[in-house]
Short mmCIF file of C-alpha atoms and ligand atoms in Angstrom, two decimals:
data_model
loop_
_atom_site.label_atom_id
_atom_site.label_comp_id
_atom_site.label_asym_id
_atom_site.label_seq_id
_atom_site.Cartn_x
_atom_site.Cartn_y
_atom_site.Cartn_z
CA MET R 10 17.06 -10.95 -0.86
CA ASP R 11 17.40 -14.19 -2.84
CA ASN R 12 18.94 -16.18 -0.04
CA LYS R 13 16.42 -15.10 2.58
CA VAL R 14 13.50 -17.43 3.15
CA ARG R 15 10.49 -16.05 1.34
CA LYS R 16 7.25 -15.41 3.20
CA THR R 17 4.58 -18.04 2.57
CA TRP R 18 0.91 -18.74 3.23
CA THR R 19 0.29 -21.30 5.95
CA SER R 20 -1.61 -23.44 3.43
CA ASN R 21 -3.00 -23.44 -0.09
CA LEU R 22 -6.39 -22.76 1.44
CA GLY R 23 -4.98 -19.56 2.90
CA PHE R 24 -3.89 -18.59 -0.58
CA MET R 25 -7.29 -19.42 -2.06
CA LEU R 26 -9.10 -17.34 0.53
CA ALA R 27 -6.81 -14.37 0.02
CA ALA R 28 -7.11 -14.62 -3.76
CA ALA R 29 -10.88 -14.93 -3.51
CA GLY R 30 -10.88 -11.97 -1.13
CA SER R 31 -9.08 -9.95 -3.76
CA ALA R 32 -11.31 -11.04 -6.62
CA ILE R 33 -14.60 -10.65 -4.78
CA GLY R 34 -15.08 -6.94 -4.41
CA LEU R 35 -17.08 -3.97 -5.54
CA GLY R 36 -16.97 -5.51 -9.00
CA ASN R 37 -19.18 -8.37 -7.81
CA ILE R 38 -21.64 -6.53 -5.65
CA TRP R 39 -21.85 -3.10 -7.16
CA LYS R 40 -20.87 -3.47 -10.80
CA PHE R 41 -22.00 -6.96 -11.81
CA PRO R 42 -25.70 -6.44 -10.95
CA TYR R 43 -25.90 -3.13 -12.76
CA ILE R 44 -24.19 -4.27 -15.96
CA VAL R 45 -26.40 -7.37 -16.01
CA GLY R 46 -29.35 -5.04 -15.58
CA ALA R 47 -28.22 -2.75 -18.36
CA ASN R 48 -27.54 -5.62 -20.76
CA GLY R 49 -30.81 -7.45 -20.45
CA GLY R 50 -30.19 -10.14 -17.84
CA GLY R 51 -29.78 -13.88 -18.46
CA ALA R 52 -28.22 -13.87 -21.91
CA PHE R 53 -25.52 -11.53 -20.71
CA VAL R 54 -24.80 -13.82 -17.77
CA PHE R 55 -24.03 -16.66 -20.18
CA VAL R 56 -21.73 -14.54 -22.32
CA TYR R 57 -20.00 -13.37 -19.17
CA LEU R 58 -19.41 -16.97 -18.05
CA ALA R 59 -17.79 -17.75 -21.39
CA CYS R 60 -15.54 -14.69 -21.05
CA ILE R 61 -14.52 -15.69 -17.55
CA LEU R 62 -13.33 -19.05 -18.87
CA LEU R 63 -11.72 -17.82 -22.09
CA VAL R 64 -10.14 -14.56 -20.92
CA GLY R 65 -10.08 -14.48 -17.14
CA VAL R 66 -8.91 -17.94 -16.16
CA PRO R 67 -5.89 -18.15 -18.52
CA VAL R 68 -4.47 -14.81 -17.32
CA LEU R 69 -5.20 -15.76 -13.74
CA VAL R 70 -3.31 -19.04 -14.14
CA ALA R 71 -0.44 -17.26 -15.92
CA GLU R 72 -0.06 -14.70 -13.13
CA MET R 73 -0.21 -17.23 -10.28
CA PHE R 74 2.29 -19.45 -12.02
CA ILE R 75 4.74 -16.64 -12.89
CA GLY R 76 4.71 -15.53 -9.25
CA HIS R 77 5.18 -19.06 -7.98
CA ARG R 78 8.05 -19.89 -10.35
CA GLY R 79 9.64 -16.46 -10.16
CA GLN R 80 9.42 -16.29 -6.35
CA GLY R 81 9.44 -12.53 -6.30
CA ASN R 82 7.28 -9.43 -6.30
CA THR R 83 5.42 -8.55 -9.47
CA VAL R 84 8.41 -6.93 -11.20
CA ALA R 85 11.12 -9.31 -9.98
CA SER R 86 9.23 -12.48 -10.95
CA TYR R 87 9.23 -11.60 -14.66
CA ASN R 88 12.93 -10.76 -14.54
CA LYS R 89 13.91 -13.91 -12.73
CA LEU R 90 12.11 -16.09 -15.26
CA HIS R 91 13.71 -14.42 -18.25
CA LYS R 92 17.09 -13.09 -17.23
CA SER R 93 18.29 -12.26 -20.72
CA ASN R 94 15.42 -10.02 -21.75
CA ARG R 95 14.18 -7.45 -19.33
CA PHE R 96 11.40 -6.20 -21.58
CA TRP R 97 8.79 -8.44 -19.96
CA GLN R 98 9.13 -6.76 -16.59
CA LEU R 99 7.05 -4.04 -18.24
CA ALA R 100 4.03 -6.24 -17.46
CA GLY R 101 5.04 -6.05 -13.80
CA TRP R 102 5.64 -2.32 -13.90
CA LEU R 103 2.26 -1.61 -15.46
CA GLY R 104 0.60 -3.80 -12.86
CA LEU R 105 2.49 -2.10 -10.06
CA SER R 106 1.53 1.38 -11.28
CA SER R 107 -2.09 0.30 -11.66
CA ALA R 108 -2.05 -1.12 -8.15
CA PHE R 109 -0.90 2.20 -6.73
CA LEU R 110 -3.42 4.24 -8.71
CA ILE R 111 -6.34 1.86 -8.21
CA LEU R 112 -5.67 1.79 -4.50
CA SER R 113 -5.95 5.56 -4.36
CA TYR R 114 -9.42 5.71 -5.88
CA TYR R 115 -10.67 2.37 -4.58
CA SER R 116 -10.10 3.70 -1.05
CA VAL R 117 -12.19 6.76 -1.84
CA ILE R 118 -15.08 4.46 -2.82
CA GLY R 119 -14.31 2.36 0.28
CA GLY R 120 -14.78 5.57 2.25
CA TRP R 121 -18.23 6.23 0.74
CA ILE R 122 -19.25 2.70 1.66
CA ILE R 123 -18.21 3.11 5.28
CA ASP R 124 -20.08 6.40 5.25
CA PHE R 125 -23.21 4.57 4.05
CA GLU R 126 -22.70 1.89 6.69
CA VAL R 127 -22.50 4.53 9.42
CA ARG R 128 -25.69 6.16 8.09
CA SER R 129 -27.37 2.74 8.02
CA LEU R 130 -26.38 2.06 11.61
CA MET R 131 -27.83 5.40 12.65
CA ASN R 132 -31.02 4.49 10.77
CA ASP R 133 -30.72 7.67 8.70
CA PHE R 134 -32.48 6.36 5.59
CA ALA R 135 -35.71 5.58 7.43
CA GLY R 136 -36.48 9.22 8.11
CA MET R 137 -35.71 10.45 4.60
CA ASP R 138 -37.82 10.76 1.49
CA GLU R 139 -36.61 9.73 -1.97
CA ALA R 140 -35.27 13.11 -2.94
CA GLN R 141 -33.25 13.34 0.25
CA ILE R 142 -31.76 9.89 -0.25
CA LYS R 143 -30.86 10.73 -3.84
CA ASN R 144 -29.09 13.74 -2.49
CA ILE R 145 -26.74 11.80 -0.17
CA LEU R 146 -24.11 10.96 -2.76
CA PRO R 147 -23.95 14.50 -4.22
CA GLN R 148 -23.71 15.78 -0.65
CA ILE R 149 -20.81 13.42 0.05
CA PHE R 150 -19.12 14.61 -3.15
CA SER R 151 -19.35 18.23 -2.15
CA ASP R 152 -17.86 17.68 1.30
CA PRO R 153 -14.10 17.09 1.08
CA LEU R 154 -13.56 16.88 4.82
CA ARG R 155 -16.20 14.24 5.40
CA GLN R 156 -14.81 12.23 2.48
CA ALA R 157 -11.27 12.62 3.75
CA LEU R 158 -12.39 11.35 7.15
CA PHE R 159 -13.94 8.18 5.74
CA LEU R 160 -11.07 7.74 3.28
CA SER R 161 -8.72 7.82 6.29
CA ILE R 162 -10.76 5.23 8.16
CA PHE R 163 -10.80 2.90 5.18
CA SER R 164 -7.07 3.44 4.52
CA LEU R 165 -6.16 2.85 8.14
CA LEU R 166 -8.02 -0.46 8.14
CA THR R 167 -6.22 -1.52 4.95
CA VAL R 168 -2.81 -0.41 6.20
CA GLY R 169 -3.39 -1.92 9.65
CA ILE R 170 -3.95 -5.35 8.14
CA VAL R 171 -1.18 -5.29 5.53
CA ARG R 172 1.54 -4.16 7.91
CA LEU R 173 0.97 -7.30 9.99
CA GLY R 174 2.36 -9.37 7.11
CA VAL R 175 1.29 -12.19 4.85
CA GLN R 176 0.22 -14.78 7.43
CA LYS R 177 -0.75 -12.67 10.41
CA GLY R 178 -2.30 -9.88 8.39
CA ILE R 179 -3.64 -10.82 5.00
CA GLU R 180 -4.26 -14.54 5.49
CA LYS R 181 -5.66 -14.22 8.98
CA TRP R 182 -8.02 -11.37 8.13
CA ASN R 183 -9.27 -13.07 4.99
CA LYS R 184 -9.99 -16.13 7.12
CA ILE R 185 -12.20 -13.91 9.26
CA LEU R 186 -13.71 -11.57 6.71
CA MET R 187 -14.49 -14.03 3.90
CA PRO R 188 -16.67 -16.40 5.96
CA ALA R 189 -18.30 -13.35 7.58
CA LEU R 190 -19.07 -11.98 4.14
CA VAL R 191 -20.61 -15.26 3.02
CA ILE R 192 -22.73 -15.47 6.18
CA VAL R 193 -24.06 -11.93 5.72
CA LEU R 194 -24.78 -12.61 2.05
CA PHE R 195 -26.75 -15.77 2.90
CA LEU R 196 -28.68 -13.96 5.62
CA LEU R 197 -29.67 -11.33 3.11
CA LEU R 198 -30.56 -13.98 0.58
CA ALA R 199 -32.72 -15.91 3.04
CA ASN R 200 -34.67 -12.74 3.70
CA CYS R 201 -34.98 -11.92 0.02
CA MET R 202 -36.83 -15.19 -0.58
CA PHE R 203 -39.82 -13.63 1.14
CA LEU R 204 -39.83 -10.56 -1.06
CA PRO R 205 -42.30 -10.54 -3.98
CA GLY R 206 -39.40 -9.73 -6.32
CA PHE R 207 -37.50 -12.96 -5.63
CA PHE R 208 -38.84 -15.07 -8.51
CA PRO R 209 -38.82 -12.24 -11.03
CA ALA R 210 -35.17 -11.68 -10.03
CA LEU R 211 -34.32 -15.32 -10.74
CA LYS R 212 -36.05 -15.14 -14.08
CA PHE R 213 -34.29 -11.91 -14.98
CA LEU R 214 -30.85 -13.31 -14.12
CA PHE R 215 -31.18 -16.77 -15.58
CA TYR R 216 -33.64 -16.61 -18.47
CA PRO R 217 -31.53 -16.05 -21.58
CA ASP R 218 -33.31 -13.57 -23.82
CA LEU R 219 -30.92 -13.50 -26.76
CA SER R 220 -32.65 -10.57 -28.42
CA LYS R 221 -31.25 -8.25 -25.75
CA LEU R 222 -27.68 -9.17 -26.51
CA ASN R 223 -25.51 -7.03 -28.74
CA TYR R 224 -21.95 -6.44 -29.67
CA ALA R 225 -21.33 -3.84 -26.98
CA SER R 226 -22.54 -6.18 -24.27
CA ILE R 227 -19.98 -8.77 -25.33
CA LEU R 228 -17.21 -6.21 -24.96
CA GLU R 229 -18.55 -5.22 -21.60
CA ALA R 230 -18.53 -8.87 -20.55
CA ILE R 231 -14.88 -9.32 -21.55
CA GLY R 232 -13.84 -6.18 -19.72
CA HIS R 233 -15.66 -7.19 -16.60
CA ALA R 234 -14.35 -10.77 -16.63
CA PHE R 235 -10.97 -9.28 -16.46
CA PHE R 236 -11.69 -6.75 -13.72
CA THR R 237 -13.60 -9.08 -11.46
CA LEU R 238 -10.78 -11.61 -11.28
CA SER R 239 -8.26 -8.89 -10.27
CA VAL R 240 -5.88 -9.71 -13.10
CA GLY R 241 -3.54 -7.21 -14.73
CA VAL R 242 -2.46 -5.65 -11.44
CA GLY R 243 0.09 -8.15 -10.19
CA VAL R 244 -1.98 -9.31 -7.23
CA MET R 245 -2.03 -12.90 -8.40
CA VAL R 246 1.72 -12.76 -9.18
CA THR R 247 2.49 -11.47 -5.70
CA PHE R 248 0.08 -13.89 -3.99
CA GLY R 249 1.32 -16.79 -6.14
CA SER R 250 4.87 -16.10 -5.01
CA TYR R 251 3.87 -16.92 -1.44
CA LEU R 252 2.67 -20.42 -2.42
CA LYS R 253 4.89 -23.03 -0.80
CA THR R 254 4.47 -25.82 -3.29
CA GLY R 255 3.35 -26.15 -6.87
CA THR R 256 -0.25 -27.08 -7.41
CA ASN R 257 -2.78 -27.70 -10.14
CA PHE R 258 -2.97 -24.08 -11.25
CA VAL R 259 -5.78 -24.65 -13.71
CA ARG R 260 -7.99 -26.23 -11.09
CA MET R 261 -7.23 -23.34 -8.72
CA GLY R 262 -7.94 -20.75 -11.39
CA VAL R 263 -11.24 -22.35 -12.37
CA THR R 264 -12.29 -22.72 -8.72
CA LEU R 265 -11.54 -19.07 -8.03
CA ALA R 266 -13.46 -17.99 -11.10
CA LEU R 267 -16.45 -20.13 -10.11
CA VAL R 268 -16.50 -18.86 -6.53
CA ASP R 269 -16.24 -15.28 -7.76
CA THR R 270 -19.07 -15.78 -10.25
CA PHE R 271 -21.23 -17.62 -7.73
CA LEU R 272 -20.98 -14.76 -5.25
CA ALA R 273 -21.66 -12.19 -7.97
CA LEU R 274 -24.82 -14.11 -8.89
CA LEU R 275 -25.95 -14.32 -5.27
CA ALA R 276 -25.38 -10.58 -4.89
CA GLY R 277 -27.34 -10.15 -8.11
CA ILE R 278 -30.26 -12.13 -6.69
CA VAL R 279 -30.28 -9.98 -3.55
CA VAL R 280 -30.12 -6.71 -5.45
CA PHE R 281 -32.74 -7.63 -8.05
CA SER R 282 -35.12 -9.18 -5.52
CA CYS R 283 -35.23 -5.73 -3.95
CA VAL R 284 -35.45 -3.97 -7.29
CA PHE R 285 -38.32 -6.10 -8.61
CA SER R 286 -40.27 -5.89 -5.36
CA PHE R 287 -40.81 -2.26 -6.23
CA ASP R 288 -41.40 -0.94 -9.66
CA ILE R 289 -37.83 0.03 -10.40
CA GLU R 290 -36.01 -0.22 -13.71
CA PRO R 291 -33.25 -2.84 -13.38
CA SER R 292 -31.03 -0.78 -15.66
CA VAL R 293 -30.51 2.30 -13.47
CA GLY R 294 -26.74 1.91 -13.62
CA PRO R 295 -23.94 2.78 -11.19
CA THR R 296 -26.22 4.52 -8.69
CA LEU R 297 -27.95 1.20 -8.00
CA ILE R 298 -26.37 0.59 -4.60
CA PHE R 299 -26.00 4.21 -3.51
CA GLU R 300 -29.51 5.44 -4.39
CA THR R 301 -31.91 2.74 -5.43
CA LEU R 302 -31.13 0.31 -2.64
CA PRO R 303 -31.15 2.85 0.23
CA ILE R 304 -34.52 4.09 -1.06
CA LEU R 305 -35.81 0.51 -1.01
CA PHE R 306 -34.32 -0.12 2.42
CA SER R 307 -36.16 2.93 3.72
CA LYS R 308 -39.45 1.39 2.59
CA ILE R 309 -39.32 -2.33 3.26
CA SER R 310 -40.08 -3.85 6.61
CA GLY R 311 -36.81 -5.00 8.13
CA GLY R 312 -35.09 -2.27 6.13
CA TYR R 313 -32.73 -1.51 9.00
CA PHE R 314 -31.47 -5.08 9.00
CA PHE R 315 -31.11 -5.08 5.22
CA SER R 316 -29.22 -1.86 4.98
CA VAL R 317 -26.85 -2.48 7.91
CA SER R 318 -26.03 -5.98 6.62
CA PHE R 319 -25.77 -4.93 3.02
CA PHE R 320 -23.26 -2.12 3.59
CA LEU R 321 -21.33 -4.28 6.05
CA LEU R 322 -21.06 -6.89 3.31
CA VAL R 323 -19.87 -4.33 0.81
CA SER R 324 -17.33 -2.90 3.29
CA PHE R 325 -15.86 -6.36 3.85
CA THR R 326 -15.53 -7.09 0.15
CA ALA R 327 -13.91 -3.70 -0.49
CA LEU R 328 -11.46 -4.22 2.35
CA THR R 329 -10.32 -7.70 1.32
CA SER R 330 -9.69 -6.34 -2.18
CA SER R 331 -7.86 -3.23 -1.08
CA ILE R 332 -5.46 -5.16 1.15
CA SER R 333 -4.50 -7.28 -1.84
CA ILE R 334 -3.75 -4.20 -3.92
CA LEU R 335 -1.65 -2.64 -1.18
CA GLU R 336 0.31 -5.87 -0.80
CA VAL R 337 1.48 -5.64 -4.42
CA VAL R 338 3.15 -2.29 -3.77
CA VAL R 339 4.40 -3.15 -0.28
CA ALA R 340 6.03 -6.39 -1.49
CA TYR R 341 7.79 -4.48 -4.25
CA ILE R 342 9.13 -1.67 -2.03
CA GLU R 343 10.02 -3.97 0.83
CA GLU R 344 12.04 -6.34 -1.34
CA THR R 345 13.60 -3.90 -3.75
CA PHE R 346 14.82 -1.39 -1.20
CA GLU R 347 15.16 -3.91 1.61
CA ILE R 348 13.19 -1.88 4.09
CA LYS R 349 11.05 -3.18 6.91
CA ARG R 350 7.47 -4.02 5.99
CA ASN R 351 6.16 -1.69 8.63
CA HIS R 352 8.04 1.27 7.18
CA ALA R 353 7.26 0.33 3.60
CA THR R 354 3.55 0.11 4.41
CA LEU R 355 3.43 3.46 6.15
CA MET R 356 5.38 5.20 3.40
CA ILE R 357 3.12 3.89 0.67
CA ALA R 358 0.06 4.65 2.74
CA ALA R 359 1.12 8.28 3.02
CA ALA R 360 1.67 8.46 -0.74
CA PHE R 361 -1.62 6.87 -1.72
CA PHE R 362 -3.50 8.94 0.79
CA VAL R 363 -2.26 12.07 -1.00
CA VAL R 364 -3.41 10.73 -4.37
CA GLY R 365 -6.70 9.62 -2.80
CA PHE R 366 -7.21 13.08 -1.40
CA LEU R 367 -6.69 14.54 -4.88
CA CYS R 368 -9.45 12.20 -6.03
CA VAL R 369 -11.66 13.56 -3.27
CA LEU R 370 -10.91 17.12 -4.33
CA SER R 371 -11.71 16.28 -7.95
CA PHE R 372 -15.37 16.10 -6.88
CA ASN R 373 -15.44 19.55 -5.35
CA GLN R 374 -12.68 22.17 -4.93
CA MET R 375 -10.80 20.92 -7.99
CA ASN R 376 -13.72 19.86 -10.18
CA HIS R 377 -12.73 22.29 -12.92
CA VAL R 378 -9.41 20.47 -13.43
CA THR R 379 -9.65 17.85 -16.15
CA ILE R 380 -7.13 15.51 -17.75
CA PHE R 381 -8.01 14.57 -21.35
CA GLY R 382 -11.54 15.63 -20.54
CA PHE R 383 -11.85 13.40 -17.46
CA SER R 384 -11.97 14.38 -13.82
CA PHE R 385 -8.90 13.18 -11.90
CA PHE R 386 -10.93 10.33 -10.36
CA ASP R 387 -12.30 9.12 -13.70
CA PHE R 388 -8.92 9.59 -15.33
CA LEU R 389 -7.26 7.18 -12.87
CA ASP R 390 -10.01 4.65 -13.50
CA LYS R 391 -9.77 4.93 -17.30
CA LEU R 392 -5.98 4.95 -17.38
CA THR R 393 -5.75 1.78 -15.33
CA SER R 394 -8.74 -0.24 -16.52
CA SER R 395 -8.62 0.64 -20.21
CA LEU R 396 -4.88 0.89 -20.69
CA PHE R 397 -2.46 -0.36 -18.03
CA MET R 398 -4.34 -3.46 -16.91
CA PRO R 399 -5.16 -4.86 -20.37
CA ILE R 400 -1.61 -4.20 -21.62
CA SER R 401 -0.16 -5.83 -18.53
CA ALA R 402 -2.44 -8.85 -18.97
CA LEU R 403 -1.64 -9.10 -22.68
CA LEU R 404 2.11 -9.05 -22.04
CA THR R 405 1.68 -11.60 -19.27
CA ILE R 406 -0.25 -14.09 -21.38
CA ILE R 407 2.17 -13.75 -24.32
CA PHE R 408 5.16 -14.10 -22.02
CA PHE R 409 3.60 -17.19 -20.45
CA SER R 410 2.40 -19.00 -23.56
CA TRP R 411 4.89 -17.91 -26.26
CA VAL R 412 8.10 -16.54 -24.72
CA LEU R 413 8.97 -18.76 -21.79
CA PRO R 414 10.53 -22.14 -22.65
CA ALA R 415 8.48 -25.30 -22.05
CA ASN R 416 10.02 -26.01 -18.66
CA LYS R 417 9.06 -22.57 -17.33
CA GLY R 418 5.92 -21.59 -19.21
CA VAL R 419 2.46 -22.86 -20.01
CA GLU R 420 3.46 -26.55 -20.28
CA ALA R 421 5.10 -26.41 -16.87
CA ALA R 422 2.01 -24.78 -15.37
CA LEU R 423 -0.06 -27.69 -16.65
CA GLU R 424 2.20 -30.36 -15.13
CA ARG R 425 -0.42 -31.52 -12.69
CA VAL R 426 -3.35 -31.43 -15.08
CA GLU R 427 -4.15 -34.99 -16.05
CA SER R 428 -6.71 -34.65 -18.80
CA ARG R 429 -5.20 -34.23 -22.26
CA VAL R 430 -8.35 -32.50 -23.49
CA ILE R 431 -8.21 -29.83 -20.79
CA LYS R 432 -4.49 -29.37 -21.40
CA ASN R 433 -4.90 -28.84 -25.12
CA PHE R 434 -7.90 -26.60 -24.73
CA PHE R 435 -6.08 -24.48 -22.17
CA ILE R 436 -2.95 -24.14 -24.30
CA TYR R 437 -5.04 -23.21 -27.33
CA CYS R 438 -6.83 -20.51 -25.33
CA ALA R 439 -3.66 -19.15 -23.78
CA LYS R 440 -1.87 -18.97 -27.10
CA PHE R 441 -4.63 -17.66 -29.35
CA ILE R 442 -8.05 -16.87 -27.98
CA THR R 443 -7.09 -14.99 -24.81
CA PRO R 444 -4.49 -12.67 -26.39
CA LEU R 445 -6.81 -11.91 -29.30
CA LEU R 446 -9.74 -11.06 -27.06
CA ILE R 447 -7.60 -8.85 -24.82
CA LEU R 448 -6.17 -7.10 -27.85
CA THR R 449 -9.70 -6.46 -29.08
CA ILE R 450 -10.91 -4.79 -25.91
CA LEU R 451 -7.66 -2.87 -25.68
CA LEU R 452 -8.03 -1.42 -29.17
CA LEU R 453 -11.72 -0.75 -28.83
CA GLY R 454 -11.17 0.83 -25.42
CA LEU R 455 -8.84 3.35 -27.01
N1 LIG Y 13 -11.69 -7.71 -8.51
C1 LIG Y 13 -12.10 -6.60 -7.74
C2 LIG Y 13 -13.59 -6.53 -7.69
O1 LIG Y 13 -14.27 -7.36 -8.25
C3 LIG Y 13 -11.63 -5.30 -8.26
C4 LIG Y 13 -10.24 -5.27 -8.71
C5 LIG Y 13 -9.80 -5.09 -9.95
C6 LIG Y 13 -9.13 -5.50 -7.93
N2 LIG Y 13 -8.46 -5.18 -9.98
C7 LIG Y 13 -8.04 -5.44 -8.76
C8 LIG Y 13 -8.99 -5.79 -6.60
C9 LIG Y 13 -6.79 -5.68 -8.28
C10 LIG Y 13 -7.75 -6.01 -6.13
C11 LIG Y 13 -6.66 -5.96 -6.97
O2 LIG Y 13 -14.10 -5.62 -7.12
#
């Protein structure tokens, strides 16, 4: 494989779009608003920004750089950079396993979203009362065939794009879906300005009320910083390996983090403008987009427009993230076993569909089966987000800032950074602050 020419993006912009597509996902539109709501608003947003810079960006830079220097999939890159000690490939293995497992349950959620989009298109919410709308999600849970149908649609879209390859599949579709997503988000935002909840939403998101902040919210912010930037799964290693030339990795990492945060905030403004236009508690939690918003959409004028656009937006963000996760596994199988991409993609798709279907069954036929007290679906989520991903990220940042020699590690990644202050600050974070913070959430998560 080494002497074959490696696939590349057509440009660094292509890479940025694909990486942003991966990072911007359900985490931004579904999770960010509800954890901000639950943690009191503005003050949490500031803590979150600090976590993005101190925890997210260093791991992001480390992953992109390891992929770019290692020129391989997420396992091979670690090995190529440190030929004498194969321990560090464990970071790649954990990422790879997370990618496979996350994909299985992420696609199930992707299926629910397409289901909600279809219901929006058919204007279903308009004719329902609150109790009926609240009943949609439980109804979906109890219907394995309907879920399997939408899981298949979502999986087929993901597989269809990834099998076309890096340039013609992932890059091209991100170039279409990302601008589309931004347009839909701005359309929604423009309409939200006319809702009575618009200014209260701004105040809620940006007014820092420190009294609402506690220790648990800080942990939540670290965990989310990590999730929202898609680190710990090997996506950024795999994507970084398709970069043609070296670049200023810190600038790229910071830009990605800012774009991701900016879109999360815009989504937050949209969601809370709706929430505050009606007397709804901002802290309802995970059901925010599957119950609260459809109820609102059924009541506001222009609700049809809002709900069709909103679920379209969410479908796009879920899809651009899921293709990035699938690519991690496809790149590994394709390169390690030297099989055609098309075959690799279909094989993996079949495997993750089976695991996804088990997730579906864990809501109904198999809901009595638990693993360590969790349903199968929750177990996959906990195993990956509380264990595999933080360990993978911790190994990555230690490998990058302590293990690799200067010409291959953190100093080399900073080659194109001119400011001494930024360099020193980044090295200090990567060596001390980031590993310590990851270790903290890892231990507390256990
Ligand atoms: N970052 C994605 C989001 O905000 C979710 C996610 C976490 C992810 N890890 C990932 C996406 C790995 C792709 C790959 O929704």
